[in-house]
PDB file of C-alpha atoms and ligand atoms in Angstrom:
ATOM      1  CA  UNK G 745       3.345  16.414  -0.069  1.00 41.00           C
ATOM      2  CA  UNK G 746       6.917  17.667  -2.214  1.00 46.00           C
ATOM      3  CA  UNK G 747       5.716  19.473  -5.201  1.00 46.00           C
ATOM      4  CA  UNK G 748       7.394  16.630  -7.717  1.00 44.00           C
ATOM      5  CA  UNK G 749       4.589  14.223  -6.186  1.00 44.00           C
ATOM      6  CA  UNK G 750       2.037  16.951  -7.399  1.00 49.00           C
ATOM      7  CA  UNK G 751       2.973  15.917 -11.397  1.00 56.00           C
ATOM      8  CA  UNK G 752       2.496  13.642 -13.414  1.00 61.00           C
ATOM      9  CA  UNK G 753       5.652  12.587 -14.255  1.00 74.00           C
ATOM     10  CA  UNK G 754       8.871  11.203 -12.741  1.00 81.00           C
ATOM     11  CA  UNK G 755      12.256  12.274 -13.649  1.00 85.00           C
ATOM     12  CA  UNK G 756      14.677   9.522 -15.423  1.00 92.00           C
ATOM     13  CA  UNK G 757      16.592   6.486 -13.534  1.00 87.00           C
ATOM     14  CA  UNK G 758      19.916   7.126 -14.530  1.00 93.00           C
ATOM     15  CA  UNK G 759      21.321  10.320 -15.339  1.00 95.00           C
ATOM     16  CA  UNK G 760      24.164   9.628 -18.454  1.00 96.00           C
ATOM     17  CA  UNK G 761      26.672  11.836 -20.475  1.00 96.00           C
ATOM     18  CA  UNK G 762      24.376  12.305 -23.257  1.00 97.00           C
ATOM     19  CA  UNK G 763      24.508  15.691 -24.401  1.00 98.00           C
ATOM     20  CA  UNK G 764      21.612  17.241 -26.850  1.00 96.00           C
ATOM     21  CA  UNK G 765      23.012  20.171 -28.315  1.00 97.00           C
ATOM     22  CA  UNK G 766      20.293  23.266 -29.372  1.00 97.00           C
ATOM     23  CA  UNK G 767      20.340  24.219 -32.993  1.00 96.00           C
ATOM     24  CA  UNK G 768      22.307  27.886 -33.880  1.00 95.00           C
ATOM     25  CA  UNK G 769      18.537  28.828 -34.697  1.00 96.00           C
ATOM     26  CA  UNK G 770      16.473  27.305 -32.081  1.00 97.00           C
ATOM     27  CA  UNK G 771      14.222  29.021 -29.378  1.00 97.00           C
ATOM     28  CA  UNK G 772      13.351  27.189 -26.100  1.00 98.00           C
ATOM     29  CA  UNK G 773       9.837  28.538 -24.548  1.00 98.00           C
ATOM     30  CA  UNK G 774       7.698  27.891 -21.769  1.00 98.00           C
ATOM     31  CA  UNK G 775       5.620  30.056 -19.064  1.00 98.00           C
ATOM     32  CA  UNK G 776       4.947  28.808 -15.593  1.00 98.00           C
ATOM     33  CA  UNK G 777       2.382  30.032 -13.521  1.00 98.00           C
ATOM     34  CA  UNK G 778       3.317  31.973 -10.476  1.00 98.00           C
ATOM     35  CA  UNK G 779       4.488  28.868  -8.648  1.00 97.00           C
ATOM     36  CA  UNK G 780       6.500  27.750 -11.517  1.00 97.00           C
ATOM     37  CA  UNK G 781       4.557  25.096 -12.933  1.00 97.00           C
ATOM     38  CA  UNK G 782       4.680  24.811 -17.035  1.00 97.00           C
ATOM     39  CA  UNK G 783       1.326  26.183 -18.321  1.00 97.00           C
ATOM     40  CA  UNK G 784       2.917  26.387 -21.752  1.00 97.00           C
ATOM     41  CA  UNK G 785       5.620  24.766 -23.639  1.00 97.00           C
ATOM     42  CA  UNK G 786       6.907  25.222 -27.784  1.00 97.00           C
ATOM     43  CA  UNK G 787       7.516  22.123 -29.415  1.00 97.00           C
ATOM     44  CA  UNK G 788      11.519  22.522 -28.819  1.00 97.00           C
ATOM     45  CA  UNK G 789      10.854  22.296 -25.383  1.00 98.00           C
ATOM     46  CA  UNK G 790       9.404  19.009 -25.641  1.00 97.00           C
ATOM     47  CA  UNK G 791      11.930  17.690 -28.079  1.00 96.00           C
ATOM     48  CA  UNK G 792      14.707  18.366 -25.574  1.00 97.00           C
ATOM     49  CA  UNK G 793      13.137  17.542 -22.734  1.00 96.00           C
ATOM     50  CA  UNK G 794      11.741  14.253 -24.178  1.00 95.00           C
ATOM     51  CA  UNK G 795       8.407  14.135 -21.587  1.00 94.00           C
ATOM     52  CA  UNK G 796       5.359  13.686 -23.707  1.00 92.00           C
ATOM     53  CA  UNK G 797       3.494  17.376 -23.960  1.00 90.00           C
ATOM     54  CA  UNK G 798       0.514  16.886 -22.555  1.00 88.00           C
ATOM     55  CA  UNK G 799       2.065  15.800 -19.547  1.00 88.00           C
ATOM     56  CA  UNK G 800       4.730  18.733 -19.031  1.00 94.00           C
ATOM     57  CA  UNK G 801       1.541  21.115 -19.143  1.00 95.00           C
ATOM     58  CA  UNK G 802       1.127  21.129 -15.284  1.00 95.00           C
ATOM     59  CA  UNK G 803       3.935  19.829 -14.051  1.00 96.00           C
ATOM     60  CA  UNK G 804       6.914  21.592 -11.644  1.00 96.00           C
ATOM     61  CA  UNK G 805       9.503  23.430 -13.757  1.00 96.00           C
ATOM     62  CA  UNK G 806      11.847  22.017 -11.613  1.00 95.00           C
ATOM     63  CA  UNK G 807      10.937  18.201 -13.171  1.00 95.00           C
ATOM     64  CA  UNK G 808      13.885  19.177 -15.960  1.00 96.00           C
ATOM     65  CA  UNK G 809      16.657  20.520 -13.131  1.00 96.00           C
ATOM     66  CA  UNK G 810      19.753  18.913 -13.531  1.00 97.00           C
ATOM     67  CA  UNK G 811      21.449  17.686 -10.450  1.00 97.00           C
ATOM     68  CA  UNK G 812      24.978  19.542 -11.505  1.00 98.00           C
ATOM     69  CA  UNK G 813      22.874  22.850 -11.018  1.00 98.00           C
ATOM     70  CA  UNK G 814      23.600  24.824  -8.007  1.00 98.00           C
ATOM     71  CA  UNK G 815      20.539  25.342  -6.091  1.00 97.00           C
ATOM     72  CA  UNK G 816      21.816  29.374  -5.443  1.00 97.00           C
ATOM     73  CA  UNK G 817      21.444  30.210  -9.194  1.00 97.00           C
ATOM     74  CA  UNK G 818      17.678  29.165  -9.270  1.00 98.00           C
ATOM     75  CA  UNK G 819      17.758  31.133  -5.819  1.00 97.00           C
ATOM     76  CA  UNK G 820      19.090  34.159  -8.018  1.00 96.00           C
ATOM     77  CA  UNK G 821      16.852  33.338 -10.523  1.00 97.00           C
ATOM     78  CA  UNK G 822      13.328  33.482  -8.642  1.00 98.00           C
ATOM     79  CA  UNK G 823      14.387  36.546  -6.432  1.00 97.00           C
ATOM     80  CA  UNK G 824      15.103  39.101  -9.509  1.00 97.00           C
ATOM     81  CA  UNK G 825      11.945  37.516 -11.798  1.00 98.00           C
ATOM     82  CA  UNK G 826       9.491  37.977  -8.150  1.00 98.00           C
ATOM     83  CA  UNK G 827      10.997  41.158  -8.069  1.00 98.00           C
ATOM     84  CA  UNK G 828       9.700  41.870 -11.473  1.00 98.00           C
ATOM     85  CA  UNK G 829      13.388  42.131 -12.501  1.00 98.00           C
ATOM     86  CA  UNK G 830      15.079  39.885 -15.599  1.00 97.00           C
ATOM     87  CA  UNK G 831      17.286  36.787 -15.094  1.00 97.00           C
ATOM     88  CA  UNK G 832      19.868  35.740 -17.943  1.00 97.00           C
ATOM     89  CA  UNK G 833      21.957  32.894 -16.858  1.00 97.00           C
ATOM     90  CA  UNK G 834      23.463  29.156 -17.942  1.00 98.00           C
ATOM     91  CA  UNK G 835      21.241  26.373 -17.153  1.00 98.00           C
ATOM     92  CA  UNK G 836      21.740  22.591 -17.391  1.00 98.00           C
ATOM     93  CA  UNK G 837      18.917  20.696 -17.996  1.00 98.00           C
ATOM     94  CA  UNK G 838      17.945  17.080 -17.795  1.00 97.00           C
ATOM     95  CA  UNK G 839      16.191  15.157 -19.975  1.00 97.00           C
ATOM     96  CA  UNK G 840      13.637  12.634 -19.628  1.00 96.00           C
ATOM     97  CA  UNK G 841      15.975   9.588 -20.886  1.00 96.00           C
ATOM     98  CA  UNK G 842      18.957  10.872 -18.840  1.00 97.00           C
ATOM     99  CA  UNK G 843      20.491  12.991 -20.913  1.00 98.00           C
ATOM    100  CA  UNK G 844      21.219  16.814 -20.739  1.00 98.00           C
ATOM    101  CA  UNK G 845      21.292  20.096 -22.607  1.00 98.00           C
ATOM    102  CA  UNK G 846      22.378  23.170 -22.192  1.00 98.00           C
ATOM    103  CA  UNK G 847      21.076  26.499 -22.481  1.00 98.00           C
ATOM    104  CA  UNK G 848      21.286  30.495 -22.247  1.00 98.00           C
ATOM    105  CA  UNK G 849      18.296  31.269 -20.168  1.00 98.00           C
ATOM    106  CA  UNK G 850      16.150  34.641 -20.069  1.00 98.00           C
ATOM    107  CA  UNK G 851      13.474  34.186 -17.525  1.00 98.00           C
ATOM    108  CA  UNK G 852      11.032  37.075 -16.600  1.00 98.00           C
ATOM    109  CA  UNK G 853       7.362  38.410 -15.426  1.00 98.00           C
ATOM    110  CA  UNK G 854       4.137  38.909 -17.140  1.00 98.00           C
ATOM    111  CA  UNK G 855       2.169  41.622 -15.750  1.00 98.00           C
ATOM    112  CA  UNK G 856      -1.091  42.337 -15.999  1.00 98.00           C
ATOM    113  CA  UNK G 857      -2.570  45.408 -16.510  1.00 98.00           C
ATOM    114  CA  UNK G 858      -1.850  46.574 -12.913  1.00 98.00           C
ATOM    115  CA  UNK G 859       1.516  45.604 -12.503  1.00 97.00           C
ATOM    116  CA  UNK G 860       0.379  42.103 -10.597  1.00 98.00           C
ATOM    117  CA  UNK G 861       2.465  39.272 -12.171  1.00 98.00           C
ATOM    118  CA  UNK G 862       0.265  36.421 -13.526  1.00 98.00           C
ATOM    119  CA  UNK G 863       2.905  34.222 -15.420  1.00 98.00           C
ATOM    120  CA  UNK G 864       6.585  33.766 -15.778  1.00 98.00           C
ATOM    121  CA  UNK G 865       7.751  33.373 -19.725  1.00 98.00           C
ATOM    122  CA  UNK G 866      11.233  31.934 -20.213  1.00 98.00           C
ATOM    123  CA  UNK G 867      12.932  32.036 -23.308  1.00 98.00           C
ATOM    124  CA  UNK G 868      16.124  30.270 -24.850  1.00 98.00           C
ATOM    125  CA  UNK G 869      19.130  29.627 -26.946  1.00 97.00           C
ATOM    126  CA  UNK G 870      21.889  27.861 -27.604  1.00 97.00           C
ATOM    127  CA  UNK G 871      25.077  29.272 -24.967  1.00 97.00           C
ATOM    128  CA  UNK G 872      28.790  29.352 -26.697  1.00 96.00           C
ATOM    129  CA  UNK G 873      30.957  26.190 -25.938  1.00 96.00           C
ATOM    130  CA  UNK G 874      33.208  28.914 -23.991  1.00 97.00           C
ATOM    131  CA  UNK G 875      30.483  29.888 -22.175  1.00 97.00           C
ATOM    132  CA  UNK G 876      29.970  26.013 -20.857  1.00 97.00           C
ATOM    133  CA  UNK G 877      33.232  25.577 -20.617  1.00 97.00           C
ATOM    134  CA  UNK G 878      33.715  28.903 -17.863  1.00 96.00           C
ATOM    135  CA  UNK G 879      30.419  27.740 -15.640  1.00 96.00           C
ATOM    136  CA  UNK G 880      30.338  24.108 -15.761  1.00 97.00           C
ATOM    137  CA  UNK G 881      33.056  24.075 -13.074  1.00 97.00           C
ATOM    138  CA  UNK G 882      31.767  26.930 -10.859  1.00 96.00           C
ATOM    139  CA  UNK G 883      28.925  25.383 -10.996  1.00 97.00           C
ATOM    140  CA  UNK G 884      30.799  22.245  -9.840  1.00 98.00           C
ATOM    141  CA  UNK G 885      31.928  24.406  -7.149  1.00 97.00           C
ATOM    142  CA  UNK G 886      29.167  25.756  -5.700  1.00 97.00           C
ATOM    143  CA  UNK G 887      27.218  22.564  -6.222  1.00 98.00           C
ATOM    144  CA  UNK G 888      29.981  21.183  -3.707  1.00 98.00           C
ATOM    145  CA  UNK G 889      29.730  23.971  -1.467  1.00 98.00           C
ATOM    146  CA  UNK G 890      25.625  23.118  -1.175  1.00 98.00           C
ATOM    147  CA  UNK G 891      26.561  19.629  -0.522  1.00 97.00           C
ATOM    148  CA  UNK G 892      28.806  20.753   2.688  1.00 96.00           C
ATOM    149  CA  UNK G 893      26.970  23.988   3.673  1.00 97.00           C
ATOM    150  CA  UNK G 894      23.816  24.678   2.020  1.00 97.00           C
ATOM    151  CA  UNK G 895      22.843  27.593   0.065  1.00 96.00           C
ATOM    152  CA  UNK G 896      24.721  29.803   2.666  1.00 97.00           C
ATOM    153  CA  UNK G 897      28.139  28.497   1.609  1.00 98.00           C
ATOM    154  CA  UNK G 898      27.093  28.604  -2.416  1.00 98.00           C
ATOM    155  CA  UNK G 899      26.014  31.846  -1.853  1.00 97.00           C
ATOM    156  CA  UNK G 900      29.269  33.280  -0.162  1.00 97.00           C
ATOM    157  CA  UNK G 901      31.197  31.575  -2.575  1.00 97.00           C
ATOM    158  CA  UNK G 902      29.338  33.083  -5.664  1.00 96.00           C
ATOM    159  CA  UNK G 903      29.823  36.383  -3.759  1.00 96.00           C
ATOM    160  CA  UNK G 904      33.466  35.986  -3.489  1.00 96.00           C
ATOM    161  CA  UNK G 905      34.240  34.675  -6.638  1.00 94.00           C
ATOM    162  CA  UNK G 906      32.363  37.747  -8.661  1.00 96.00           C
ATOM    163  CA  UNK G 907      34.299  39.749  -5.856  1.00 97.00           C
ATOM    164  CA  UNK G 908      38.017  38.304  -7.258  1.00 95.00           C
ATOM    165  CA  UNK G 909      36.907  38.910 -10.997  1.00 93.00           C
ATOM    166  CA  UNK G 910      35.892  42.050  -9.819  1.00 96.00           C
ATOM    167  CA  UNK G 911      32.392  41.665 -12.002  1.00 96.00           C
ATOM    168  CA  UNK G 912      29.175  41.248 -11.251  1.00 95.00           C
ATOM    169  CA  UNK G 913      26.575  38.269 -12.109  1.00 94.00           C
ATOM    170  CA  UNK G 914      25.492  40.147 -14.990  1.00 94.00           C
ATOM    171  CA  UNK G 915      28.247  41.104 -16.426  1.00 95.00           C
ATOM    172  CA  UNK G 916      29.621  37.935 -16.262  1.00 95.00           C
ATOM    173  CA  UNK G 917      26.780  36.479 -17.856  1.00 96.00           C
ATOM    174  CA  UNK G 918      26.347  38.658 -20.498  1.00 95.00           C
ATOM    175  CA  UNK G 919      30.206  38.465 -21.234  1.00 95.00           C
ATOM    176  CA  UNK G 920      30.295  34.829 -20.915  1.00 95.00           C
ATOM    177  CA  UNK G 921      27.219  34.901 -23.512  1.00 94.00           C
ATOM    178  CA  UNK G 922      28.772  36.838 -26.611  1.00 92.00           C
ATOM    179  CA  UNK G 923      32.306  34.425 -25.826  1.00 88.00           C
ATOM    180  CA  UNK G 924      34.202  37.159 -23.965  1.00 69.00           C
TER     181      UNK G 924
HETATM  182  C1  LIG V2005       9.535  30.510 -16.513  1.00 96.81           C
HETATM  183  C2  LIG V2005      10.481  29.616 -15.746  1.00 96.81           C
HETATM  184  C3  LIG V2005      11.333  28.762 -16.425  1.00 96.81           C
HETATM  185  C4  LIG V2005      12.214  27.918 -15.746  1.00 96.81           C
HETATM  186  N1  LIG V2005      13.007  27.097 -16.475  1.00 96.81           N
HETATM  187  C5  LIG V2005      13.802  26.215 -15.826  1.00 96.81           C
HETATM  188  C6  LIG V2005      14.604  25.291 -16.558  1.00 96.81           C
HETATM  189  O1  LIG V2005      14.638  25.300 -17.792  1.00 96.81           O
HETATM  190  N2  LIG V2005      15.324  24.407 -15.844  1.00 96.81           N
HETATM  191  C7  LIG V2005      15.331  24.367 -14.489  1.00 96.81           C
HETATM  192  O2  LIG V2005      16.002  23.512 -13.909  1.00 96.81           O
HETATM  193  N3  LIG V2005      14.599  25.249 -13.767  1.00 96.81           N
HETATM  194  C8  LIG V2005      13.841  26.160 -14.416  1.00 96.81           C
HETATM  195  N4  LIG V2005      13.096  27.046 -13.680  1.00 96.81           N
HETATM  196  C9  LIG V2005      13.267  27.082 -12.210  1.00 96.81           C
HETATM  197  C10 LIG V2005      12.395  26.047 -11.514  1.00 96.81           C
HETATM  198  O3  LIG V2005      11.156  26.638 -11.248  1.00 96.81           O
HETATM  199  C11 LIG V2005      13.026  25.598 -10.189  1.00 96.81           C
HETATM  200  O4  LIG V2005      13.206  26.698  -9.320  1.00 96.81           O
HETATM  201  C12 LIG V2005      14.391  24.900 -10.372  1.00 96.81           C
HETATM  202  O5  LIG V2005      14.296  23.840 -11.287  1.00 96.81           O
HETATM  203  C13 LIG V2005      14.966  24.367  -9.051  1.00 96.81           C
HETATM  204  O6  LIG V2005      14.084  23.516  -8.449  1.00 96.81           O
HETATM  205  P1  LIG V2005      13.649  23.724  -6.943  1.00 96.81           P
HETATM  206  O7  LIG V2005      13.199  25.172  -6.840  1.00 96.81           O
HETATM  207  O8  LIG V2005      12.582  22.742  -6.692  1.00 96.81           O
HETATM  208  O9  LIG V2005      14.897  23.476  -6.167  1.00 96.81           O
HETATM  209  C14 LIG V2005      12.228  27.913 -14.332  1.00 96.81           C
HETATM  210  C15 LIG V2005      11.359  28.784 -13.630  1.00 96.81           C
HETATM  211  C16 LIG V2005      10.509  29.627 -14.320  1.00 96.81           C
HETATM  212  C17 LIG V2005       9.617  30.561 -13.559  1.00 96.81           C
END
């Protein structure tokens, strides 16, 4: 059985061009359990996301991935956070009447009192237009690159492109994030 089948909820019939734009002031939360489904949710959260709350509680994280997202940066994503390490990053999410929003997302563990992680607690805010307008098309690229080779091919070509810019992810990230 795919994990979507697991939830409640199906994702929306057509995907548009409506974009939902955070407020300057606005937080986005939610925790997952350990296999990323939402055991919390803030009431932002449902008003972008548009699925009734009671039904996101338990359902795959991944119900709200946007199909422009490059499956490598969710692959970048759960290796530092399982490695007990922070994410930061620009995500495009998708909304339960089609639409999409962006954000700037901080994703990392909670531990309990032995180090073990329990949850995962996500947190975030509206990214700079600059910001969308730098990843939107390497995501575009890489998102290509999946279609032709998989994560293998996204995955060199992230490499190489931070390579040319001569950054890393996090640097890039972070300076994309205060509008470098
Ligand atoms: C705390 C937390 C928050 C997440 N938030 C999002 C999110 O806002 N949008 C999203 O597409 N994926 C989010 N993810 C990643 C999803 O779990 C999932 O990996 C992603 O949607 C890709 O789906 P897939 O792994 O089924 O390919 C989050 C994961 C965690 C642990």
């Amino acid at each position: 059985m795919s994990k979507k089948s697991l939830s409640k909820l199906d994702g929306p019939k057509n995907i548009t061009n409506n974009e939902r734009k955070l407020g300057d002031d606005d937080f986005i939360i939610s925790k997952t359990d350990t296999k990323g489904k939402i055991i919390y949710c803030n009431e932002i959260f449902v008003d972008m996301a548009k699925y009734p709350a009671k039904d996101l509680i338990g359902a795959n994280h991944n119900l709200i991935r946007h199909p422009d997202m490059p499956r490598v940066a969710f692959k970048v994503a759960w290796d530092l956070i399982q490695a007990k390490k922070e994410f930061f990053g620009f995500v495009k999410n998708l909304s339960a009447d089609g639409g999409y929003y962006w954000v700037f997302a901080y994703i990392t563990a909670d531990l309990d009192a032995k180090g073990n992680i329990i949850s995962y607690t996500s947190v975030r805010r509206k990214p700079p237009q600059s910001a969308i307008d730098a990843i939107a098309p390497v995501y575009k690229l890489l998102v290509d690159a999946e279609k032709r080779g998989g994560m293998e091919a996204s995955g060199k070509l992230l490499g190489d492109f931070l390579e040319e810019n001569n950054t890393t992810y996090d640097e890039l990230v972070m300076n994309l994030q205060k509008g470098a």
